[in-house]
XYZ file of C-alpha atoms in Angstrom:
694
model
C 15.059 -36.754 -29.450
C 14.497 -33.730 -27.292
C 11.039 -33.219 -25.903
C 11.642 -29.654 -24.748
C 13.540 -27.297 -26.992
C 15.379 -24.146 -26.081
C 14.296 -21.080 -28.046
C 16.328 -20.751 -31.223
C 15.770 -17.066 -31.764
C 19.355 -16.300 -30.761
C 20.847 -16.981 -34.171
C 24.148 -15.511 -33.045
C 24.708 -18.555 -30.885
C 24.360 -21.002 -33.734
C 25.708 -18.964 -36.609
C 29.137 -20.596 -36.498
C 27.552 -23.961 -37.204
C 25.147 -22.829 -39.868
C 26.762 -20.248 -42.115
C 26.963 -21.438 -45.722
C 28.684 -19.737 -48.599
C 25.898 -19.838 -51.171
C 26.230 -16.462 -52.836
C 27.791 -15.280 -56.050
C 31.445 -15.763 -56.776
C 32.009 -12.024 -57.187
C 29.476 -10.620 -54.722
C 28.240 -12.238 -51.519
C 25.980 -9.400 -50.420
C 24.044 -6.647 -52.164
C 26.069 -3.566 -52.943
C 24.369 -0.307 -52.056
C 25.018 3.329 -52.727
C 23.806 3.922 -49.184
C 25.605 1.554 -46.809
C 23.427 -1.237 -45.515
C 24.185 -2.005 -41.894
C 24.708 -5.780 -41.734
C 23.040 -8.023 -39.218
C 25.871 -9.121 -36.952
C 26.887 -12.765 -37.170
C 29.583 -14.601 -35.322
C 31.152 -15.750 -38.576
C 30.755 -13.872 -41.856
C 29.702 -15.557 -45.066
C 32.686 -15.617 -47.406
C 32.452 -16.243 -51.164
C 34.767 -18.803 -52.731
C 36.679 -17.374 -55.649
C 35.877 -19.007 -58.981
C 39.550 -18.726 -59.918
C 40.289 -21.416 -57.310
C 38.628 -23.998 -59.572
C 40.867 -24.989 -62.480
C 38.697 -27.740 -63.980
C 35.106 -28.873 -63.772
C 33.630 -32.300 -63.138
C 30.174 -33.637 -63.916
C 27.824 -36.532 -63.243
C 28.710 -39.779 -65.064
C 25.381 -39.807 -66.901
C 26.098 -36.338 -68.291
C 29.650 -37.299 -69.204
C 28.238 -40.163 -71.269
C 26.012 -37.743 -73.164
C 28.974 -35.476 -73.802
C 30.966 -38.427 -75.129
C 28.055 -39.379 -77.358
C 27.859 -35.855 -78.738
C 24.327 -35.214 -77.459
C 25.360 -32.676 -74.818
C 27.967 -29.882 -74.849
C 30.996 -30.159 -72.525
C 30.436 -29.065 -68.948
C 32.526 -25.895 -69.411
C 30.110 -24.757 -72.107
C 27.054 -25.563 -70.023
C 28.099 -23.520 -67.000
C 27.802 -19.730 -66.827
C 30.878 -17.583 -67.399
C 31.491 -17.511 -63.636
C 29.947 -20.634 -62.077
C 28.918 -20.241 -58.462
C 31.291 -22.188 -56.234
C 29.102 -23.436 -53.416
C 30.563 -24.686 -50.160
C 29.211 -24.845 -46.623
C 30.658 -25.492 -43.182
C 28.300 -28.435 -42.716
C 28.933 -29.991 -46.141
C 31.593 -32.236 -47.644
C 32.388 -33.087 -51.249
C 29.723 -35.590 -52.230
C 29.234 -38.407 -54.695
C 26.965 -38.472 -57.726
C 23.946 -40.708 -58.048
C 20.631 -41.849 -56.642
C 16.997 -40.832 -56.707
C 15.564 -39.016 -53.715
C 12.050 -40.173 -52.773
C 9.571 -37.912 -51.006
C 5.872 -37.047 -50.993
C 3.385 -34.220 -51.168
C -0.355 -33.922 -50.730
C -1.501 -31.666 -53.588
C -0.705 -31.244 -57.297
C 1.547 -28.232 -56.815
C 3.908 -30.379 -54.683
C 4.872 -27.149 -52.974
C 6.615 -28.693 -49.987
C 9.088 -30.329 -52.397
C 9.331 -27.222 -54.567
C 10.726 -25.580 -51.438
C 13.723 -27.909 -51.698
C 15.045 -26.270 -54.846
C 12.528 -24.009 -56.639
C 13.457 -21.051 -54.461
C 16.753 -20.076 -56.078
C 15.427 -16.715 -57.128
C 17.494 -13.631 -58.006
C 17.534 -12.891 -54.265
C 17.481 -15.726 -51.739
C 17.593 -16.248 -48.002
C 20.947 -16.931 -46.379
C 21.197 -20.417 -44.918
C 21.054 -19.134 -41.331
C 18.022 -16.890 -42.073
C 19.823 -13.763 -40.897
C 19.300 -11.952 -44.178
C 19.458 -12.159 -47.953
C 22.081 -12.675 -50.650
C 22.302 -12.940 -54.461
C 21.031 -16.182 -55.945
C 20.372 -16.350 -59.672
C 21.835 -12.893 -60.185
C 25.467 -11.974 -59.677
C 24.823 -8.804 -57.696
C 22.313 -6.046 -57.050
C 22.216 -2.517 -55.692
C 19.893 0.377 -54.891
C 20.164 4.016 -55.854
C 20.780 6.523 -53.070
C 17.085 7.375 -52.784
C 16.035 3.708 -53.053
C 13.713 4.354 -55.978
C 15.900 2.430 -58.425
C 16.910 -1.191 -57.904
C 19.336 -2.817 -60.339
C 20.153 -6.512 -60.786
C 23.111 -7.865 -62.737
C 22.439 -11.297 -64.205
C 25.079 -14.009 -64.571
C 26.440 -13.961 -68.152
C 26.292 -17.364 -69.750
C 23.607 -18.771 -67.460
C 21.264 -21.067 -69.399
C 17.849 -22.656 -69.132
C 17.752 -26.419 -68.608
C 17.366 -26.924 -72.382
C 20.548 -24.957 -73.096
C 18.974 -21.694 -74.265
C 20.518 -18.501 -72.802
C 18.810 -16.901 -69.809
C 18.876 -13.141 -70.422
C 16.819 -9.995 -69.988
C 14.810 -11.105 -73.036
C 13.048 -13.515 -70.683
C 12.400 -10.773 -68.139
C 11.127 -8.425 -70.825
C 8.773 -11.106 -72.150
C 7.473 -11.737 -68.624
C 6.980 -8.045 -67.820
C 5.703 -6.604 -71.066
C 3.985 -9.560 -72.746
C 2.573 -11.184 -69.624
C 2.516 -9.145 -66.417
C 1.400 -5.859 -67.978
C -0.755 -7.418 -70.678
C -4.324 -6.171 -70.089
C -5.803 -9.212 -71.815
C -4.461 -11.827 -69.406
C -6.386 -12.409 -66.185
C -4.044 -15.073 -64.829
C -1.921 -12.888 -62.562
C -2.124 -9.384 -61.202
C 0.982 -7.306 -60.601
C 1.525 -7.363 -56.808
C 1.839 -4.301 -54.590
C 5.612 -4.647 -54.336
C 5.879 -3.984 -58.080
C 3.642 -0.928 -57.971
C 4.181 2.716 -57.215
C 2.561 4.313 -54.206
C -0.279 5.513 -56.449
C -1.017 1.929 -57.515
C 0.411 2.049 -61.025
C 3.063 -0.512 -62.048
C 6.678 0.517 -61.547
C 8.858 0.921 -64.623
C 11.145 -1.943 -65.575
C 14.056 -1.375 -67.945
C 16.474 -3.759 -69.678
C 19.455 -1.700 -70.909
C 21.428 -4.759 -72.034
C 21.250 -8.553 -72.055
C 22.186 -8.883 -68.389
C 20.882 -5.803 -66.536
C 17.415 -5.449 -65.034
C 16.330 -2.116 -63.564
C 13.263 -1.510 -61.397
C 12.192 2.130 -61.078
C 9.575 3.605 -58.795
C 8.404 7.170 -59.262
C 7.199 7.862 -55.744
C 8.578 5.445 -53.128
C 11.666 3.550 -52.053
C 12.151 -0.065 -53.122
C 14.311 -1.062 -50.169
C 12.116 -4.015 -49.141
C 10.412 -5.050 -52.354
C 13.137 -7.187 -54.023
C 13.107 -9.465 -50.975
C 9.678 -10.736 -51.974
C 11.412 -12.774 -54.686
C 13.123 -14.803 -51.945
C 9.869 -15.858 -50.327
C 8.790 -19.332 -51.385
C 8.211 -20.937 -54.774
C 5.022 -18.958 -55.371
C 6.809 -15.665 -56.016
C 9.656 -16.081 -58.525
C 9.356 -19.695 -59.712
C 5.633 -19.587 -60.347
C 5.119 -16.011 -61.474
C 8.449 -14.625 -62.768
C 10.238 -17.590 -64.359
C 9.010 -17.369 -67.948
C 11.249 -18.835 -70.683
C 10.375 -16.643 -73.642
C 11.669 -19.065 -76.277
C 9.369 -21.770 -74.899
C 6.217 -19.872 -73.933
C 5.889 -17.686 -77.016
C 4.528 -20.747 -78.800
C 1.520 -20.597 -76.451
C 1.143 -16.817 -76.190
C -1.851 -15.445 -78.126
C 0.157 -12.537 -79.512
C 2.938 -14.708 -80.927
C 0.970 -17.533 -82.527
C -1.257 -17.838 -85.568
C -2.869 -21.082 -84.433
C -5.523 -19.466 -82.276
C -3.845 -20.016 -78.916
C -5.733 -18.516 -75.965
C -4.719 -17.392 -72.513
C -6.239 -20.621 -71.259
C -3.781 -22.528 -73.454
C -0.971 -20.403 -72.064
C -2.079 -21.068 -68.473
C -2.306 -24.816 -69.045
C 1.254 -24.903 -70.367
C 2.762 -22.403 -67.948
C 3.158 -24.786 -65.010
C 6.806 -25.754 -64.816
C 6.092 -28.191 -61.960
C 3.427 -30.078 -63.969
C 4.664 -29.750 -67.554
C 7.453 -32.220 -68.423
C 10.096 -30.520 -70.524
C 9.303 -26.996 -69.313
C 12.742 -25.299 -69.157
C 13.712 -24.339 -65.620
C 16.675 -22.779 -63.818
C 16.868 -25.066 -60.823
C 18.975 -28.086 -59.877
C 16.211 -30.439 -61.015
C 13.465 -29.903 -63.594
C 10.316 -31.910 -64.268
C 10.815 -34.660 -66.822
C 7.999 -37.113 -66.036
C 4.454 -36.901 -64.677
C 2.357 -40.052 -64.473
C -0.901 -40.131 -66.408
C -2.898 -40.096 -63.174
C -0.947 -37.097 -61.857
C 0.209 -38.972 -58.776
C 3.943 -39.362 -59.452
C 6.467 -36.705 -60.416
C 10.101 -37.062 -61.475
C 12.399 -34.039 -61.391
C 15.710 -34.810 -63.115
C 19.147 -33.187 -62.889
C 19.452 -29.956 -64.864
C 22.555 -30.394 -67.088
C 22.948 -26.594 -67.228
C 22.724 -25.938 -63.492
C 24.976 -23.063 -62.507
C 26.539 -24.179 -59.206
C 29.671 -26.269 -58.643
C 31.170 -27.599 -55.420
C 34.555 -26.626 -53.973
C 36.334 -29.091 -56.248
C 34.593 -27.796 -59.366
C 32.077 -30.649 -59.679
C 28.836 -29.482 -61.241
C 25.913 -29.813 -58.880
C 23.521 -31.388 -58.016
C 24.919 -34.671 -56.760
C 21.553 -36.497 -56.730
C 20.274 -37.660 -60.126
C 16.549 -37.158 -59.592
C 13.792 -36.315 -57.130
C 10.718 -38.554 -57.160
C 7.515 -37.327 -55.524
C 4.285 -39.219 -54.899
C 0.971 -37.615 -54.033
C -0.414 -38.943 -50.751
C -3.375 -36.796 -49.778
C -4.213 -38.565 -46.534
C -2.079 -37.280 -43.663
C -2.278 -40.439 -41.589
C -1.033 -42.489 -44.534
C 1.890 -40.114 -44.963
C 2.735 -40.372 -41.262
C 2.654 -44.173 -41.495
C 4.906 -44.053 -44.564
C 7.293 -41.775 -42.681
C 7.430 -44.229 -39.778
C 8.339 -47.039 -42.183
C 11.236 -45.102 -43.678
C 9.661 -44.802 -47.112
C 10.976 -41.299 -47.808
C 14.604 -40.193 -48.099
C 13.711 -36.707 -46.904
C 10.489 -35.729 -45.184
C 9.830 -32.023 -44.741
C 6.274 -31.000 -43.777
C 4.752 -34.414 -44.488
C 5.059 -36.323 -41.200
C 2.464 -34.456 -39.157
C 3.227 -32.190 -36.236
C 4.853 -32.263 -32.806
C 2.390 -34.825 -31.463
C 3.706 -37.417 -33.939
C 7.290 -37.175 -32.658
C 7.023 -39.992 -30.058
C 5.529 -42.436 -32.580
C 8.107 -41.619 -35.228
C 10.899 -41.811 -32.685
C 9.876 -45.349 -31.700
C 10.198 -46.483 -35.318
C 13.358 -44.589 -36.290
C 15.827 -47.460 -35.952
C 13.645 -49.918 -37.863
C 12.889 -47.313 -40.525
C 16.546 -46.408 -41.006
C 15.977 -42.706 -40.450
C 16.855 -40.035 -37.924
C 15.449 -36.689 -36.839
C 16.877 -33.313 -37.693
C 16.512 -31.934 -34.191
C 16.976 -28.233 -34.865
C 13.985 -27.792 -37.147
C 11.376 -25.756 -35.334
C 7.873 -24.812 -36.330
C 8.789 -21.190 -35.788
C 5.380 -20.455 -34.314
C 5.009 -17.143 -32.578
C 1.747 -18.615 -31.345
C 0.309 -22.072 -31.980
C -2.442 -21.795 -31.143
C -3.146 -18.118 -30.831
C -6.514 -16.382 -30.642
C -6.904 -13.268 -32.774
C -9.085 -10.665 -31.066
C -11.038 -8.824 -33.762
C -10.498 -5.078 -33.446
C -12.989 -4.308 -36.215
C -16.026 -6.330 -35.130
C -19.150 -5.302 -37.078
C -22.683 -6.536 -37.540
C -23.359 -9.267 -40.072
C -21.886 -12.351 -38.464
C -25.156 -13.344 -36.770
C -23.438 -14.202 -33.516
C -26.511 -12.786 -31.744
C -30.192 -12.540 -32.592
C -30.020 -8.744 -32.270
C -27.193 -8.440 -34.784
C -27.471 -4.664 -35.036
C -24.832 -1.964 -35.567
C -25.480 -0.717 -32.028
C -24.952 -4.125 -30.444
C -21.914 -4.740 -32.648
C -20.405 -1.418 -31.570
C -20.636 -2.360 -27.895
C -18.918 -5.668 -28.581
C -16.311 -3.915 -30.755
C -15.624 -1.437 -27.956
C -15.147 -4.345 -25.558
C -12.777 -6.207 -27.895
C -10.827 -2.973 -28.378
C -10.512 -2.445 -24.632
C -6.934 -3.352 -23.693
C -8.048 -4.277 -20.177
C -10.461 -6.887 -21.537
C -7.764 -8.422 -23.757
C -5.266 -8.368 -20.906
C -7.774 -10.177 -18.710
C -8.210 -12.832 -21.402
C -4.436 -13.197 -21.650
C -3.897 -13.627 -17.922
C -7.070 -15.622 -17.341
C -5.825 -19.128 -18.139
C -2.991 -21.504 -17.344
C -0.928 -21.808 -20.531
C 0.986 -24.854 -19.363
C -2.292 -26.680 -18.824
C -3.342 -25.939 -22.424
C 0.068 -27.103 -23.675
C -0.301 -30.349 -21.741
C -3.767 -30.937 -23.214
C -3.062 -29.930 -26.824
C 0.630 -30.765 -27.209
C 1.431 -33.374 -24.598
C 3.673 -30.820 -22.911
C 5.810 -30.086 -26.021
C 5.927 -26.304 -26.459
C 7.169 -23.110 -24.868
C 4.827 -20.991 -22.755
C 4.652 -17.602 -24.437
C 2.366 -14.899 -25.683
C 1.966 -14.042 -29.344
C 5.076 -12.943 -31.251
C 6.563 -13.400 -34.692
C 8.686 -16.501 -35.216
C 11.367 -16.655 -32.514
C 13.924 -17.230 -35.298
C 12.947 -14.030 -37.116
C 15.888 -11.975 -38.336
C 14.251 -8.998 -36.600
C 15.288 -10.580 -33.283
C 18.960 -11.124 -34.129
C 21.375 -9.478 -31.688
C 21.041 -8.518 -28.049
C 18.586 -5.671 -28.658
C 16.374 -7.833 -30.863
C 16.405 -10.634 -28.313
C 15.376 -8.209 -25.588
C 12.404 -7.045 -27.682
C 11.381 -10.638 -28.331
C 11.615 -11.617 -24.662
C 9.558 -8.637 -23.510
C 6.866 -9.371 -26.085
C 6.718 -13.115 -25.432
C 6.399 -12.604 -21.666
C 3.824 -9.812 -21.817
C 0.639 -10.649 -19.837
C 1.323 -14.379 -19.576
C 1.180 -14.746 -15.793
C -1.933 -16.489 -14.534
C -3.207 -13.918 -12.012
C -6.765 -14.369 -10.729
C -6.892 -11.145 -8.734
C -5.514 -9.070 -11.608
C -7.749 -10.348 -14.405
C -10.926 -10.270 -12.345
C -10.122 -6.744 -11.180
C -9.755 -5.656 -14.817
C -13.143 -7.112 -15.774
C -14.771 -5.487 -12.757
C -13.168 -2.188 -13.686
C -14.664 -2.145 -17.191
C -18.126 -2.903 -15.801
C -18.624 -6.534 -16.764
C -20.805 -7.597 -13.872
C -21.992 -11.158 -13.393
C -25.608 -12.010 -14.042
C -27.888 -14.527 -12.344
C -26.351 -17.335 -14.414
C -22.896 -16.563 -12.996
C -21.501 -15.251 -16.291
C -20.351 -11.726 -16.977
C -22.504 -9.374 -19.033
C -21.571 -6.520 -21.311
C -21.150 -3.145 -19.551
C -24.674 -2.258 -20.730
C -26.050 -5.258 -18.859
C -26.757 -7.294 -22.006
C -25.815 -10.949 -21.915
C -22.430 -11.716 -23.453
C -21.093 -14.841 -25.117
C -17.549 -14.896 -26.480
C -17.524 -16.806 -29.787
C -14.290 -18.542 -30.867
C -14.047 -19.548 -34.523
C -11.710 -22.485 -35.143
C -10.485 -24.600 -38.045
C -7.374 -26.654 -38.741
C -5.251 -23.509 -39.061
C -1.764 -24.735 -38.296
C -2.258 -28.207 -39.670
C -4.253 -30.039 -37.029
C -7.940 -29.651 -36.284
C -7.508 -31.861 -33.223
C -4.989 -29.449 -31.719
C -7.309 -26.501 -32.282
C -10.313 -28.372 -30.888
C -8.462 -29.653 -27.834
C -6.918 -26.262 -27.114
C -10.141 -24.299 -27.560
C -12.102 -26.686 -25.345
C -9.535 -26.130 -22.620
C -9.642 -22.350 -23.205
C -13.438 -22.425 -22.904
C -13.238 -24.351 -19.655
C -10.678 -22.026 -18.130
C -12.187 -18.732 -19.292
C -15.612 -19.747 -18.061
C -14.250 -20.943 -14.705
C -11.623 -18.268 -14.124
C -13.171 -15.203 -15.747
C -16.856 -15.974 -15.657
C -17.083 -15.320 -19.393
C -19.429 -17.592 -21.304
C -17.716 -19.088 -24.348
C -19.035 -20.709 -27.517
C -16.771 -22.684 -29.852
C -17.681 -22.285 -33.514
C -15.990 -25.100 -35.465
C -15.958 -23.879 -39.059
C -13.702 -26.519 -40.570
C -14.784 -26.960 -44.184
C -17.422 -24.235 -43.970
C -17.616 -21.688 -46.809
C -17.973 -18.690 -44.499
C -14.753 -19.369 -42.559
C -12.605 -16.717 -44.216
C -15.560 -14.438 -44.882
C -16.168 -14.135 -41.152
C -12.547 -13.093 -40.713
C -12.158 -10.736 -43.654
C -15.507 -9.005 -43.122
C -14.938 -8.463 -39.418
C -17.707 -10.801 -38.243
C -15.675 -12.965 -35.864
C -14.838 -12.218 -32.229
C -11.902 -14.541 -31.631
C -10.375 -16.933 -34.118
C -7.866 -19.695 -33.488
C -4.756 -19.282 -35.603
C -1.164 -20.270 -36.249
C 1.029 -17.171 -36.153
C 4.537 -17.071 -37.625
C 6.753 -14.960 -39.854
C 10.491 -14.540 -40.360
C 10.501 -11.274 -42.350
C 7.476 -9.252 -41.322
C 8.118 -6.524 -43.906
C 7.536 -8.890 -46.817
C 4.432 -10.420 -45.235
C 3.346 -7.638 -42.857
C -0.105 -8.911 -41.861
C 0.770 -10.185 -38.392
C 2.156 -6.865 -37.204
C 0.837 -4.141 -39.478
C -2.849 -3.693 -40.466
C -2.243 -3.063 -44.159
C -4.308 -5.826 -45.773
C -7.838 -7.142 -45.360
C -7.406 -9.962 -42.857
C -6.411 -11.089 -39.370
C -7.239 -8.980 -36.319
C -7.518 -5.539 -37.999
C -9.425 -6.755 -41.057
C -11.399 -3.644 -41.966
C -8.794 -1.081 -40.967
C -6.366 -3.133 -43.040
C -8.830 -2.998 -45.940
C -8.979 0.794 -45.618
C -5.194 0.976 -46.026
C -5.100 -1.517 -48.907
C -7.895 0.312 -50.746
C -5.981 3.578 -50.737
C -7.422 5.095 -47.577
C -9.604 8.140 -48.127
C -9.169 7.772 -51.893
C -11.449 4.723 -51.894
C -14.805 5.677 -53.372
C -16.640 2.346 -53.432
C -20.220 2.561 -52.246
C -21.683 0.209 -49.612
C -24.176 -2.421 -50.760
C -26.533 -4.777 -48.944
C -23.926 -7.545 -49.166
C -20.827 -5.392 -48.593
C -21.422 -2.664 -46.049
C -17.757 -1.740 -45.649
C -16.170 -1.900 -49.147
C -13.566 0.698 -48.158
C -13.066 -0.754 -44.703
C -12.902 1.324 -41.535
C -10.697 4.375 -41.250
C -8.501 4.131 -38.130
C -9.199 6.688 -35.468
C -6.561 9.307 -34.757
C -3.944 7.950 -32.391
C -5.346 4.427 -32.548
C -3.066 1.376 -32.697
C -4.036 0.759 -36.321
C -3.156 4.294 -37.374
C 0.186 4.203 -35.558
C 1.069 0.798 -37.018
C 0.171 1.831 -40.559
C 2.410 4.880 -40.251
C 5.264 2.683 -39.021
C 4.822 0.308 -41.946
C 5.243 3.216 -44.354
C 8.258 4.381 -42.363
C 9.880 0.947 -42.541
C 9.464 0.739 -46.304
C 11.266 4.068 -46.685
C 14.136 3.155 -44.348
C 17.320 2.383 -46.261
C 19.234 0.133 -43.854
C 18.468 -3.347 -42.551
C 19.200 -2.292 -38.993
C 17.025 0.783 -39.355
C 14.121 -1.337 -40.581
C 14.552 -3.758 -37.673
C 14.317 -0.803 -35.308
C 11.052 0.331 -36.916
C 9.727 -3.206 -36.445
C 10.693 -2.944 -32.764
C 8.704 0.304 -32.551
C 5.667 -1.526 -33.906
C 6.191 -4.387 -31.468
C 6.248 -1.916 -28.597
C 2.787 -0.729 -29.631
C 1.636 -4.341 -29.462
C 3.214 -4.657 -26.026
C 1.874 -1.383 -24.633
C -1.600 -1.422 -26.194
C -2.121 -5.148 -26.792
C -2.263 -8.007 -26.808
C -4.228 -8.164 -30.046
C -3.659 -11.914 -30.245
C -3.839 -14.140 -27.171
C -0.886 -16.464 -27.609
C -0.803 -19.774 -25.774
C 2.396 -21.512 -26.819
C 4.937 -21.553 -29.595
C 8.157 -22.728 -31.198
C 7.314 -26.399 -31.121
C 9.838 -28.833 -32.615
C 8.739 -30.504 -35.838
C 9.199 -34.101 -37.021
C 11.660 -33.611 -39.870
C 13.259 -36.948 -40.713
C 15.842 -38.108 -43.248
C 17.262 -41.515 -44.055
C 20.520 -42.344 -42.296
C 22.481 -42.344 -45.553
C 21.562 -38.761 -46.464
C 24.475 -36.331 -46.281
C 25.060 -32.561 -46.328
C 21.638 -31.617 -44.964
C 21.839 -28.604 -42.690
C 20.277 -29.313 -39.295
C 18.567 -25.955 -38.922
C 15.321 -24.670 -40.298
C 11.926 -23.142 -39.696
C 9.029 -25.091 -41.192
C 5.967 -23.271 -39.853
C 6.028 -20.168 -42.039
C 6.647 -21.150 -45.638
C 8.107 -17.829 -46.753
C 11.741 -18.459 -45.714
C 11.633 -21.455 -48.059
C 13.069 -24.022 -45.648
C 14.819 -26.293 -46.565
C 15.593 -24.152 -49.620
C 17.367 -21.608 -47.440
C 20.224 -24.104 -47.775
C 21.301 -25.549 -51.136
C 19.668 -28.935 -51.737
C 21.973 -29.486 -54.703
C 24.679 -30.284 -52.106
C 22.711 -33.222 -50.688
C 23.991 -36.694 -51.529
C 23.361 -40.323 -50.659
C 26.097 -42.336 -48.984
C 25.006 -45.773 -50.099
């Protein structure tokens, strides 16, 4: 097992090993009226023609049901054009077996990521872009305001009922837009620029049309590819099944609460799904789940065998992390994604690998752009009670200091990153400043790599003369106690809020203690660590702009679907109130301040400020029609972070993660990013190809 990993952001280097043909049999990439410039890869993804398959095979258990007359023949269960799924790393497998794994909460989300991410649009296996999944193809109009998806004729739910636009229409008109339900609010990516819902049309059984009246939809369909919480949880609504629980379709007095209780495909045995496995059993105590092969699953392998190979997926709830780590070390789980702790557990798990009959997947990285990183609040306001004189005037002086690039640069250069890595990570991590995930598709290609390198290396050199000169220059003189004061002469204490953000409180505590020691010694800045783990005001301090610095785990593969880490367009992170201003509609927000909410409309960015420039670039990116063009807008935004930042003090990143599988597991791609959840790893590959060689 490697203890020091090379950065994996250069996806071009590994593309030849990782490309998988997982798209539609007719279309392997979205068609566009305006040409989309592809992200260059060393080897293109090629669809396998359905015509190459002359006959279809199926699992023995399904064949028995067909023989008994309880299940239609496989040809009738598959869509009109089954998706032939092959991959460079995969071989034709064998049917059988139950895959055992674990989760720590009732949503079993880490296991949902195995297979519940086959949305209409999905990530490519190498994370260099997107491709059709459930749908056969999709395209945009020339102006980007109309997005059209073409469903796969003949595709069926797991109970054999047809999957058509009737299900989409039920979801959109009877659920999403229903004013009586308070279960789910239509997200921003399905709204016009003025905040109203976009139009959705269903001209026939297999065509879905999204229409915006005032903005391009170039980015918005990609949200469906991000994790189980987008499509699987909120869009996948089998009309024939759920109407029985919908208040408008029943005469038995069903309520929206009844609907909500039933509408959990991952907790309701028998709920029709579209994935390789669907829930068939849940123990009475809610601790054991069994997801069983979907007899109507729509993928076949290169020989025409209906997938998946594995019969079932069994999941146990183990809430205690140390117990899960122990179970991992004993080889209890066939696949273990996100359940065996973090980088610090690698040595222990490595020692037990042979006895446990498992091995590591060595090319699974956390994908951290910073872990830890320290967000520097650009919108600091009164209310956090960090000082006795918690006044607007005092808060403004602190806000001005935190907004001073020279102060942030001094913080960034004022500590030895390798020393923090040694303390917090046992030396396992790359020295770097804050970035997005090194594997982000925005960094693919030579130009993208150059942007990443410049950003990661910005202000990371430990330079005592430079950082002390910067603090002297902004007037932070030392007082009688040896610590630096505010420029006004008032005493200053830098407060760092921490929690277990990133998965380990110990890592955050160890790292922040070392940061405190170094900043006090090297910079002469007094530091207080505010451990808020389990405290109710943790997120309030962030979202209301009360914190100064906060320890965080920073990562993202597609920043335009989850823009928070680069663009201040929502109410959180290091531009919390300027982000709120944008999210609330800017100057159109008319909410009045109250005693408990002094900034309901946030703070309007000043002309020419980083927040204003970044918000303008976000709007520009959303209206840019090509992938390459959008990457270039992202690079523009990154340059603002480089030239006017850092806004987050990054320490280290891209740590390897302990992802282990039993030695008999086959066809598992050895590449993934398991820090950010949005790229759906390991669901970026096709888990239906996995099989057990035993």
